[in-house]
Structure formats: structure tokens, C-alpha cells
C-alpha positions in Angstrom: -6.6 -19.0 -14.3 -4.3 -15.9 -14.4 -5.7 -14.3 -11.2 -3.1 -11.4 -12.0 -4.8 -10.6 -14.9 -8.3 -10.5 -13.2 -6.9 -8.3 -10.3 -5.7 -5.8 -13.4 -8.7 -5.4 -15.3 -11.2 -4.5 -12.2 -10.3 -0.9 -12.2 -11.2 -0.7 -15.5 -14.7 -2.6 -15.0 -15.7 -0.8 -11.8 -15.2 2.5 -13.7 -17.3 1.3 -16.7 -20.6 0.8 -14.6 -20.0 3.7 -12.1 -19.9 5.7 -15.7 -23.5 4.2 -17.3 -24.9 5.1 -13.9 -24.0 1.9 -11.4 -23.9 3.7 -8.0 -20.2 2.6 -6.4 -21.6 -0.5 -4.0 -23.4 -2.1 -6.2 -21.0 -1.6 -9.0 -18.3 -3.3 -6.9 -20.7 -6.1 -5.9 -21.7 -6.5 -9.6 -17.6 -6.7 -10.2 -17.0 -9.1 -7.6 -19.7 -11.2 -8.7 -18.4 -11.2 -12.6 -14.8 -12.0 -11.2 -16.5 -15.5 -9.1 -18.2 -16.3 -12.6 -14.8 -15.9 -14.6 -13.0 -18.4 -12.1 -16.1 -20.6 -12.9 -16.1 -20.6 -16.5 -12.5 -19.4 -17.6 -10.5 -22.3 -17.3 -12.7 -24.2 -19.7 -13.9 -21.8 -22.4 -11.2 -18.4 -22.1 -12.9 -15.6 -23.8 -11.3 -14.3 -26.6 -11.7 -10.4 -25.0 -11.3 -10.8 -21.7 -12.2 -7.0 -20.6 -15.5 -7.1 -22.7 -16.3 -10.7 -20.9 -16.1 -8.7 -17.7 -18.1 -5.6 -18.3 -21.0 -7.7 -19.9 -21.2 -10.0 -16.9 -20.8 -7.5 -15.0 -23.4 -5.5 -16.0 -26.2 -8.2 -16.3 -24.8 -8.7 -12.6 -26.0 -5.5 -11.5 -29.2 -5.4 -14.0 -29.9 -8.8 -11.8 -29.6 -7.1 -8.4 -31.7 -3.9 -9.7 -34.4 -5.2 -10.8 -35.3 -7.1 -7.4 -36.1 -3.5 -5.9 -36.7 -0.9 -9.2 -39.3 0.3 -11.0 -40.3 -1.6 -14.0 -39.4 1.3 -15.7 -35.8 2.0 -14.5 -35.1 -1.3 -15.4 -36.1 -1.2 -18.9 -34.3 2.1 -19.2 -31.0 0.4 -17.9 -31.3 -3.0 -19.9 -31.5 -0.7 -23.3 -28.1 0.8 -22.2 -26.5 -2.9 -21.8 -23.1 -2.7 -23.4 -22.8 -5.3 -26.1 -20.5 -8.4 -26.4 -17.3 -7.6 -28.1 -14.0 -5.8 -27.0 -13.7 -2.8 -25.0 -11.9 0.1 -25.4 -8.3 0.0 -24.0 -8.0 2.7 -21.7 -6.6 3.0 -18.7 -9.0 4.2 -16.1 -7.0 3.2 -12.9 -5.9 6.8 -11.5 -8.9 8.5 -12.4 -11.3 5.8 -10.3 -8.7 6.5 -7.4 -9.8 10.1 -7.5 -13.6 9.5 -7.9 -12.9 7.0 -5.2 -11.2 10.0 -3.0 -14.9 12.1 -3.0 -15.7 15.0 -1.1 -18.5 12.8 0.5 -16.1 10.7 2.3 -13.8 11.5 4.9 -10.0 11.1 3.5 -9.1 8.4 5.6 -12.5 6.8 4.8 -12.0 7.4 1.0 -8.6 5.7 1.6 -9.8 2.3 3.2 -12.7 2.2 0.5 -9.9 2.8 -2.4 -7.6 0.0 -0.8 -10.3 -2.4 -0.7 -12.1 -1.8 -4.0 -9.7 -0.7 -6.4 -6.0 -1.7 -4.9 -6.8 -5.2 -4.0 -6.4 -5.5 -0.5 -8.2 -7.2 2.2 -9.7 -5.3 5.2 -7.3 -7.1 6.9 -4.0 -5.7 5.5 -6.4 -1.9 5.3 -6.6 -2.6 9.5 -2.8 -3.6 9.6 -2.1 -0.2 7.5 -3.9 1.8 9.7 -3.2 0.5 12.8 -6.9 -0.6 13.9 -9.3 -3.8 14.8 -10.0 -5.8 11.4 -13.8 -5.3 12.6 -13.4 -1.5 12.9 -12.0 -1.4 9.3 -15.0 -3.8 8.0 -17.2 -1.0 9.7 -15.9 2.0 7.8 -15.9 0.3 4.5 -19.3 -0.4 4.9 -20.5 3.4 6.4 -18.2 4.8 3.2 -20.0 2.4 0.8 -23.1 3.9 2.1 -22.1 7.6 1.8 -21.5 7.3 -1.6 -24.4 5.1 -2.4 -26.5 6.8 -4.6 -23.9 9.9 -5.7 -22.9 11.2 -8.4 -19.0 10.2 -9.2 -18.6 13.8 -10.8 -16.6 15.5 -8.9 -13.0 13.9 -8.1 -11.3 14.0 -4.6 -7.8 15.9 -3.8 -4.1 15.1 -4.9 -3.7 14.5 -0.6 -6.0 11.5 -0.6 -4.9 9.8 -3.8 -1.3 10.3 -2.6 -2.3 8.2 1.0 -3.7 5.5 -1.0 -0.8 5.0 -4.0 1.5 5.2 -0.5 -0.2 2.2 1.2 -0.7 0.3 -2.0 2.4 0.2 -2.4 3.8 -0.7 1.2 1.5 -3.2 0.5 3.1 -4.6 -2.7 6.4 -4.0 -1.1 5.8 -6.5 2.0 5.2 -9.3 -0.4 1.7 -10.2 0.9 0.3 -8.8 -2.7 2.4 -8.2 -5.3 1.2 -4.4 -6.1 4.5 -2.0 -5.7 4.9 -1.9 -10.0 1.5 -1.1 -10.2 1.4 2.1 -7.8 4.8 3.2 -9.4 3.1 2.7 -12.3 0.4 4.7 -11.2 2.3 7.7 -9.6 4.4 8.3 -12.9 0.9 8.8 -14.6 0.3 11.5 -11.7 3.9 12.8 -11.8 3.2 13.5 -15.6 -0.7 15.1 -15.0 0.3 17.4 -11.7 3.0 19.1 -11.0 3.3 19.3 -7.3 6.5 18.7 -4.9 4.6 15.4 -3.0 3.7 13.7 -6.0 7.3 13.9 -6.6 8.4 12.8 -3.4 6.2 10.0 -3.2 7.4 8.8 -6.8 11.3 9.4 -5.3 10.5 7.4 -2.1 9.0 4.7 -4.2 11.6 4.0 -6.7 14.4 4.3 -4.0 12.2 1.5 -2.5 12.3 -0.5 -5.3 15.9 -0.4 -6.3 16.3 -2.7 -3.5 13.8 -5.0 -3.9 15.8 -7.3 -5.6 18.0 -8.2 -1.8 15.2 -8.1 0.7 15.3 -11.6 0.4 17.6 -15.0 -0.2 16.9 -17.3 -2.2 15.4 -19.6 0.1 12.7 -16.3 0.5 13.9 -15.6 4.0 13.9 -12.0 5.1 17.5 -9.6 4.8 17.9 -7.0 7.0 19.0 -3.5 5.2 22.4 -3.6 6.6 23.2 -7.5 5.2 21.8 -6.8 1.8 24.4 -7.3 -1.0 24.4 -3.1 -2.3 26.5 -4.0 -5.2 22.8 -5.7 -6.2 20.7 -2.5 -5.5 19.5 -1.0 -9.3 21.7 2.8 -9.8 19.3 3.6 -12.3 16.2 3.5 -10.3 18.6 5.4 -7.4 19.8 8.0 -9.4 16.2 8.6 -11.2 14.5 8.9 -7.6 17.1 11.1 -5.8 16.9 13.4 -9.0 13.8 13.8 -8.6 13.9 14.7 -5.0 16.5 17.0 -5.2 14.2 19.3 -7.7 11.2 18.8 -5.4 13.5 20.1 -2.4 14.6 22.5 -4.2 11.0 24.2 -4.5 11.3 24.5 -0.3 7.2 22.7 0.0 8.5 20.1 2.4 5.8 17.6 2.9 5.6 14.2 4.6 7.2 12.1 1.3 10.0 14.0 0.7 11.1 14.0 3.7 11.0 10.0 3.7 12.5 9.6 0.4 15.3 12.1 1.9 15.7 9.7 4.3 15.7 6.7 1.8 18.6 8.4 -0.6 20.4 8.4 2.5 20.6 5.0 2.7 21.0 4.4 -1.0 23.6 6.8 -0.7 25.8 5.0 1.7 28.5 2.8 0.3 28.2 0.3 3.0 25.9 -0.1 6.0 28.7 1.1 8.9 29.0 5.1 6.6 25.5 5.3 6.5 24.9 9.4 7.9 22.6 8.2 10.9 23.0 11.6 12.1 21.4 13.2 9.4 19.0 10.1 8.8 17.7 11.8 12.5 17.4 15.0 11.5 14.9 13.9 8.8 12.7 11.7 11.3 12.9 15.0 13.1 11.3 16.8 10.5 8.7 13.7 9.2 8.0 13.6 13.2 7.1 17.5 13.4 5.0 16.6 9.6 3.0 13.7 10.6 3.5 12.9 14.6 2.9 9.7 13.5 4.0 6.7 16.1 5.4 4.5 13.1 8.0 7.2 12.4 8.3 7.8 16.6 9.3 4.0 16.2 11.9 4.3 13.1 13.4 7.2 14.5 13.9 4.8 18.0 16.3 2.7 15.6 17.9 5.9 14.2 18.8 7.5 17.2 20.2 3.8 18.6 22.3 3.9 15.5 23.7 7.8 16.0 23.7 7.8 19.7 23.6 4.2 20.9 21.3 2.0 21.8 20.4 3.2 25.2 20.2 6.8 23.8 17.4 4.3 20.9 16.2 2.2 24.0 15.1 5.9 25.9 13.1 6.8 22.4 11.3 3.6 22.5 10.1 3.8 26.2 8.1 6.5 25.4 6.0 4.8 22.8 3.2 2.9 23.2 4.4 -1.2 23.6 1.7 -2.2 22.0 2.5 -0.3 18.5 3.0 -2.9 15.9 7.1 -4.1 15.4 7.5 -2.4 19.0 9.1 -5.4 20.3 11.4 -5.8 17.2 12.7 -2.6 17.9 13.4 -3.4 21.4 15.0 -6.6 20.6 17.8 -5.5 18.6 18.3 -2.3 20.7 18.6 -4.7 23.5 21.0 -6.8 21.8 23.0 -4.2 20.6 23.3 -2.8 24.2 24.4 -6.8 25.1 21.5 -7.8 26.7 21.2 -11.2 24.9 18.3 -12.6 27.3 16.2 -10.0 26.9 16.8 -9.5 23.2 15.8 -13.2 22.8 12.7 -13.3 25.1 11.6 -9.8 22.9 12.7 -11.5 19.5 10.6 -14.4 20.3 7.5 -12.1 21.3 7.6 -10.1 17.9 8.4 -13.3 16.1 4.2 -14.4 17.1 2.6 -11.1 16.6 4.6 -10.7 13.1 2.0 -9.8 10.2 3.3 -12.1 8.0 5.1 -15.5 7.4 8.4 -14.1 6.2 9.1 -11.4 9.1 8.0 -14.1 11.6 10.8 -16.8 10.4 13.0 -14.0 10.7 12.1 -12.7 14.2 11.8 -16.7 15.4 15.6 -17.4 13.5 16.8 -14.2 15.6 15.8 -15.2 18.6 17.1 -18.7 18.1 20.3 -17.3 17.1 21.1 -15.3 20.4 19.4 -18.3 22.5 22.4 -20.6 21.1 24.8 -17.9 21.5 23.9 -17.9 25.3 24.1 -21.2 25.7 27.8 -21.7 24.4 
């Protein structure tokens, strides 16, 4: 069962019932419930159009769930307009269901979570992790945005700002290796890129492919974790590098600074450096400067902790970090390296160790545990 395949035509799906007149929850239930049935029936008798499989299940799906609370009427009216069996058009309906997702109804950062969860593939779980909050909090305001839109009318699209956030964390998403998605939002912001000419679109397509060009090093081949400064640059891809700081330079260049260019600024910096000792901390602080003033968010209050340890030392990184919350997620990573960089190798351990068990994933906690076992047999030499 190619669940890849499954994941890529539910965009496509939800927007087909939202546009016969499905309102969003039940469309996405009906979806969901098509998806189950193709893991059922798939491996033994494929269809032959697997899109047009969808849409028809689909649909009897939410003609099923209808008619347990409609008129007799209604549901005669919406069982005439039952697509038939056969394939489906081949259109690409991804970006424009992220903006019907982004509605005026909703709140942006509750059009975001419901975007993430029914159109980019994520769990609550990694929507909570995104956004910094209780799993149970984000499960609530799916839900209360599922109601909202209940029942409206998916005419009127949502703004470039909200489609931006969720492309962003879709990516980050795709990038961290829990869900492979980062192509997909690339993919995704190009189509934007080409529709809207504005200086963030552009910034977040240059932030994302200066992402990607190192993709390829984040990890050995035994899938462990590299940090930036051990990957192998002679492996990073120039073309991707020289596409995304080309197009940041001309998005600069239009003086609309916003919170994605100054990130990718901050990313071509890094690209930029030949090796890891040149790289223009200096500069790179000037930029969380700017994306600090843009956003105040306490993620960038964190990377710009590690920036300042790099351009001013670590005690200079250590007095950043003391003012942030210790609780913030990768706060004890943070203060582990600035610890051992300043030579405190107990303390670095202990803090290594600590991070290692609230890591959000498998990969970043083998690394945090192998870092503190590392400095733990350096102090016992």
C-alpha cells in the first residue's frame, strides 16, 4: 500500500466535496473514512484510477453520514449530484484548499492548526510541538475551528500571511524527518512564488531551498543526527544555494523586510561560509536582531543565545539564555553546548542528558544521549 500516494491525493479529495457542497468537517471525516476503506481493499483489488476511487467513496461516505440527520429531501438532492465512477480530472487543488482553509472565519493561528492537520498531514501532536502548546490544547482548537467553519461557505479565500505560516511549518515538519513533506511545501511555495508577487513569498521560498540544499548531510549513514558545523559542505547542492540567495537578494532589494527574509538572510549566511570557523556570526546576530524586533518570538530568543555564544563567547550566549524561559523546548541543548564550550564538562553532561529525554524525536535524542556520553567519558579519563 503506497501510503505516500494516499497522503498526496487528499488535498485533491477534500477540495472535490467542499466544492459539490460537503461543509469542511464532514468533508474531512468523509476523506478519512475513504482513506481507512482504501487500506482495506487496496492491497487486494488496486483500482485502476486511484483519485476517482477516492472521491466516489468518499462521497457515498458523506451521503452515509447525511442522511442520518437530513431531510429526505436534501438527501435526494445530494445523491443526484454523486460523481460517477471513472477518472478525475488532474488538477492540482493543493494551494488553493490552503487558502480556503485560511478563512476569514477563523482566527490565523486557528486556520493554521486546521490546515496542518487536514490538508499537510500532521498529527495534533507535531501542530502542539510547532506551536509550543499542550497536545490537548491543540485537539481543542481543531475541533472549535472545525466548528466555525461548519456550515460556511468556502467562497472567500484567506490572506497570503496565513498560507505563508502554514507552508512554513509544513515544511519544518518535512525537514525534521518525522513526515517526509519539505518537497511538497517547496513545491507548493513555487506555485505561490509564480501567482503573487510579494517580498515574503519570496523569502519563504529562499529560506526553504537554502534549507534543503543541505539536506543531503543532516545525517550519516547510520541516520544519526550532524550538527551544522560537522556537515561535509563540499556535499551541500550550489544550485539550490545560488537559486535561493538570488532570490533573496531581489526581495531585499524591494526594502519590505518581513520575518522570512530575514531567516533566509540568516541561512545564506551559513551557506555562504566556506567552512564552519568563517561563518560571519557577527552579522548572523545582527539578523536575529532584526527577526527578534519582527516576531519577539522565544524560538529565535533561543537561536540567537547560540549566535551570540558564537560572536561573543559563550558566557556572553550563556547571559542570553538566562533570560529565557527554561522550560522553552531545546532550552537545555542550548545550555549544554554553551556550557561545554565555556569548559564546564559536568554540567554540559548532566544538561545534555536532560534534553536527550525531552527530545521530540528519536534522532535528536540519540544525539543529545551520544553527547552527553561523550563528555561523561572525557571526564572520566
Amino acid at each position: 500500500m503506497d501510503e505516500v500516494l494516499l497522503r498526496s491525493l487528499t488535498p485533491s479529495v477534500l477540495t472535490v466535496l467542499v466544492r459539490r457542497g460537503a461543509d469542511f468537517a464532514a468533508a474531512e471525516d468523509a476523506v478519512q473514512d475513504a482513506l481507512v476503506e482504501a487500506l482495506r481493499v487496496w492491497p487486494a483489488n488496486p483500482p485502476r484510477d486511484a483519485k476517482g476511487w477516492l472521491v466516489t467513496v468518499a462521497w457515498r461516505k458523506f451521503l452515509d453520514a447525511t442522511r442520518a440527520d437530513a431531510a429526505r429531501r436534501r438527501r435526494e438532492d445530494r445523491v443526484e449530484e454523486e460523481p460517477a465512477p471513472g477518472p478525475a480530472p488532474a488538477v492540482d487543488d493543493t494551494l488553493q484548499l490552503y487558502f480556503l482553509c485560511a478563512h476569514p472565519s477563523l482566527t490565523p493561528a486557528s486556520a493554521v492548526a486546521l490546515t496542518l492537520r487536514a490538508v499537510g498531514g500532521l498529527t495534533t501532536r507535531q501542530i502542539a510541538e510547532a506551536y509550543l502548546v499542550p497536545e490537548a490544547t491543540m485537539a481543542q482548537r481543531i475541533s472549535r475551528a472545525k466548528r466555525t467553519v461548519s456550515g460556511v461557505r468556502f467562497d472567500r479565500p484567506g490572506d497570503v500571511a496565513t498560507v505563508l505560516r502554514v507552508l512554513y511549518l509544513v515544511f519544518n515538519e518535512g525537514y525534521s524527518g518525522d513526515v517526509d513533506l519539505a518537497a511538497e511545501a517547496i513545491r507548493l511555495t513555487r506555485q505561490l512564488a509564480a501567482r503573487i508577487d510579494h517580498p515574503e513569498v519570496a523569502g519563504l521560498l529562499a529560506l526553504m531551498l537554502l534549507h534543503h540544499a543541505r539536506r543531503a548531510t543532516r545525517t550519516a549513514s547510520d541516520g544519526s543526527l550532524v550538527p551544522l558545523a560537522e556537515q561535509d559542505r563540499g556535499r551541500w547542492d550550489t544550485a539550490l544555494i545560488a537559486e535561493g540567495v538570488g532570490i533573496l537578494q531581489a526581495a531585499l532589494a524591494r526594502d519590505r523586510l518581513g520575518e522570512f527574509q530575514a531567516q533566509a538572510a540568516i541561512a545564506a549566511l551559513h551557506a555562504d561560509a566556506p567552512t564552519a570557523e568563517e561563518t560571519d556570526w557577527v552579522q548572523i546576530v545582527e539578523w536575529y536582531d532584526e527577526l527578534t524586533r519582527l516576531t519577539d518570538s522565544p524560538v529565535v530568543r533561543l537561536n540567537r543565545a547560540v549566535a551570540v555564544g558564537e560572536a561573543d563567547g559563550p558566557r556572553a550566549g550563556l547571559a542570553a539564555l538566562a533570560a529565557l524561559d527554561a522550560s522553552l523546548p531545546r532550552h537545555a541543548a542550548v545550555a549544554a553546548y554553551l556550557h561545554e564550550r565555556d569548559g564546564d564538562l559536568a554540567t554540559a553532561a548532566r544538561l545534555y542528558a536532560e534534553a536527550a529525554h525531552k527530545a521530540p524525536n528519536l534522532a535528536e535524542r540519540d544525539h543529545l544521549t551520544r553527547q552527553a556520553a561523550r563528555l561523561n567519558a572525557r571526564r572520566c579519563r
